[in-house]
Amino acid sequence: MWVWDCGLLLREDKRSSPGVDDGFRAVALIPVVDGTEIDVVSGRARSGGHSVEHVVSFEVRGGDLVEVSQRDVSGRDMR
């Protein structure tokens, strides 16, 4: 599920990133609820689409945000 489809979403802001890439950053605010799993996805827009480059996964445990994994994603992994 994407964060904007999540019933827990309190607010989401998108801001332009200065520079040659003319990209943006999106920041979502959700409440701290034990068991919530979150993926922070980094990517780039290419050829009219978006490609994922890196994912960091977190889980809320005992009120703390705990990193559970990191992975680089190649185009081959997206098929």
PDB file of C-alpha atoms in Angstrom:
ATOM      1  CA  MET A   1       0.000   0.000   0.000  1.00  0.00           C
ATOM      2  CA  TRP A   2       1.262   3.483  -0.801  1.00  0.00           C
ATOM      3  CA  VAL A   3       1.274   6.015   2.021  1.00  0.00           C
ATOM      4  CA  TRP A   4      -1.378   8.163   0.325  1.00  0.00           C
ATOM      5  CA  ASP A   5      -3.721   5.108   0.404  1.00  0.00           C
ATOM      6  CA  CYS A   6      -3.086   4.532   4.123  1.00  0.00           C
ATOM      7  CA  GLY A   7      -5.872   5.304   6.577  1.00  0.00           C
ATOM      8  CA  LEU A   8      -3.223   6.447   9.093  1.00  0.00           C
ATOM      9  CA  LEU A   9      -1.922   9.286   6.875  1.00  0.00           C
ATOM     10  CA  LEU A  10      -2.115  12.609   8.717  1.00  0.00           C
ATOM     11  CA  ARG A  11      -0.400  14.815   6.122  1.00  0.00           C
ATOM     12  CA  GLU A  12       1.777  14.603   3.022  1.00  0.00           C
ATOM     13  CA  ASP A  13       3.888  17.408   1.565  1.00  0.00           C
ATOM     14  CA  LYS A  14       5.681  17.427  -1.772  1.00  0.00           C
ATOM     15  CA  ARG A  15       8.458  19.929  -2.294  1.00  0.00           C
ATOM     16  CA  SER A  16      10.588  20.668  -5.330  1.00  0.00           C
ATOM     17  CA  SER A  17      14.250  19.724  -5.117  1.00  0.00           C
ATOM     18  CA  PRO A  18      16.523  22.419  -6.515  1.00  0.00           C
ATOM     19  CA  GLY A  19      19.132  21.395  -9.045  1.00  0.00           C
ATOM     20  CA  VAL A  20      19.494  19.905 -12.475  1.00  0.00           C
ATOM     21  CA  ASP A  21      17.188  16.956 -11.768  1.00  0.00           C
ATOM     22  CA  ASP A  22      14.072  19.119 -11.215  1.00  0.00           C
ATOM     23  CA  GLY A  23      12.725  16.420  -8.920  1.00  0.00           C
ATOM     24  CA  PHE A  24      10.746  16.540  -5.725  1.00  0.00           C
ATOM     25  CA  ARG A  25      10.728  15.096  -2.236  1.00  0.00           C
ATOM     26  CA  ALA A  26       7.601  13.790  -0.579  1.00  0.00           C
ATOM     27  CA  VAL A  27       7.297  13.649   3.199  1.00  0.00           C
ATOM     28  CA  ALA A  28       4.380  11.875   4.881  1.00  0.00           C
ATOM     29  CA  LEU A  29       3.325  12.173   8.503  1.00  0.00           C
ATOM     30  CA  ILE A  30       1.764   9.093  10.118  1.00  0.00           C
ATOM     31  CA  PRO A  31       1.206   8.301  13.811  1.00  0.00           C
ATOM     32  CA  VAL A  32       3.510   5.966  15.741  1.00  0.00           C
ATOM     33  CA  VAL A  33       1.577   2.679  15.969  1.00  0.00           C
ATOM     34  CA  ASP A  34       3.345  -0.538  17.018  1.00  0.00           C
ATOM     35  CA  GLY A  35       3.618  -2.991  14.151  1.00  0.00           C
ATOM     36  CA  THR A  36       3.476  -0.344  11.418  1.00  0.00           C
ATOM     37  CA  GLU A  37       5.910  -1.215   8.600  1.00  0.00           C
ATOM     38  CA  ILE A  38       7.394   1.591   6.516  1.00  0.00           C
ATOM     39  CA  ASP A  39       9.534   1.532   3.363  1.00  0.00           C
ATOM     40  CA  VAL A  40      11.511   4.653   2.471  1.00  0.00           C
ATOM     41  CA  VAL A  41      11.932   4.517  -1.307  1.00  0.00           C
ATOM     42  CA  SER A  42      14.527   6.509  -3.271  1.00  0.00           C
ATOM     43  CA  GLY A  43      14.374   6.649  -7.046  1.00  0.00           C
ATOM     44  CA  ARG A  44      14.520   8.749 -10.168  1.00  0.00           C
ATOM     45  CA  ALA A  45      12.222   9.673 -13.016  1.00  0.00           C
ATOM     46  CA  ARG A  46      13.538   8.276 -16.291  1.00  0.00           C
ATOM     47  CA  SER A  47      12.045   8.087 -19.771  1.00  0.00           C
ATOM     48  CA  GLY A  48       8.600   9.141 -18.621  1.00  0.00           C
ATOM     49  CA  GLY A  49       8.489   6.638 -15.749  1.00  0.00           C
ATOM     50  CA  HIS A  50       9.971   6.193 -12.304  1.00  0.00           C
ATOM     51  CA  SER A  51      12.636   3.724 -11.257  1.00  0.00           C
ATOM     52  CA  VAL A  52      13.372   2.637  -7.704  1.00  0.00           C
ATOM     53  CA  GLU A  53      17.041   2.727  -6.692  1.00  0.00           C
ATOM     54  CA  HIS A  54      17.138   2.095  -2.939  1.00  0.00           C
ATOM     55  CA  VAL A  55      14.697   0.960  -0.238  1.00  0.00           C
ATOM     56  CA  VAL A  56      15.146   1.165   3.544  1.00  0.00           C
ATOM     57  CA  SER A  57      12.536  -0.753   5.575  1.00  0.00           C
ATOM     58  CA  PHE A  58      11.502   0.142   9.118  1.00  0.00           C
ATOM     59  CA  GLU A  59       9.045  -1.200  11.700  1.00  0.00           C
ATOM     60  CA  VAL A  60       7.589   0.505  14.771  1.00  0.00           C
ATOM     61  CA  ARG A  61       8.434  -1.637  17.826  1.00  0.00           C
ATOM     62  CA  GLY A  62       7.672  -0.513  21.370  1.00  0.00           C
ATOM     63  CA  GLY A  63       7.156   3.040  20.147  1.00  0.00           C
ATOM     64  CA  ASP A  64      10.576   3.147  18.430  1.00  0.00           C
ATOM     65  CA  LEU A  65      11.301   3.207  14.703  1.00  0.00           C
ATOM     66  CA  VAL A  66      13.648   0.264  14.022  1.00  0.00           C
ATOM     67  CA  GLU A  67      15.478  -0.278  10.719  1.00  0.00           C
ATOM     68  CA  VAL A  68      14.922  -3.865   9.596  1.00  0.00           C
ATOM     69  CA  SER A  69      16.571  -3.942   6.141  1.00  0.00           C
ATOM     70  CA  GLN A  70      18.162  -2.004   3.288  1.00  0.00           C
ATOM     71  CA  ARG A  71      18.369  -2.992  -0.334  1.00  0.00           C
ATOM     72  CA  ASP A  72      19.478  -1.601  -3.655  1.00  0.00           C
ATOM     73  CA  VAL A  73      17.084  -2.281  -6.507  1.00  0.00           C
ATOM     74  CA  SER A  74      18.233  -2.772 -10.078  1.00  0.00           C
ATOM     75  CA  GLY A  75      16.007  -2.595 -13.160  1.00  0.00           C
ATOM     76  CA  ARG A  76      16.190  -6.375 -13.301  1.00  0.00           C
ATOM     77  CA  ASP A  77      14.577  -6.603  -9.823  1.00  0.00           C
ATOM     78  CA  MET A  78      11.561  -4.570 -10.973  1.00  0.00           C
ATOM     79  CA  ARG A  79      10.282  -7.161 -13.488  1.00  0.00           C
TER      80      ARG A  79
END
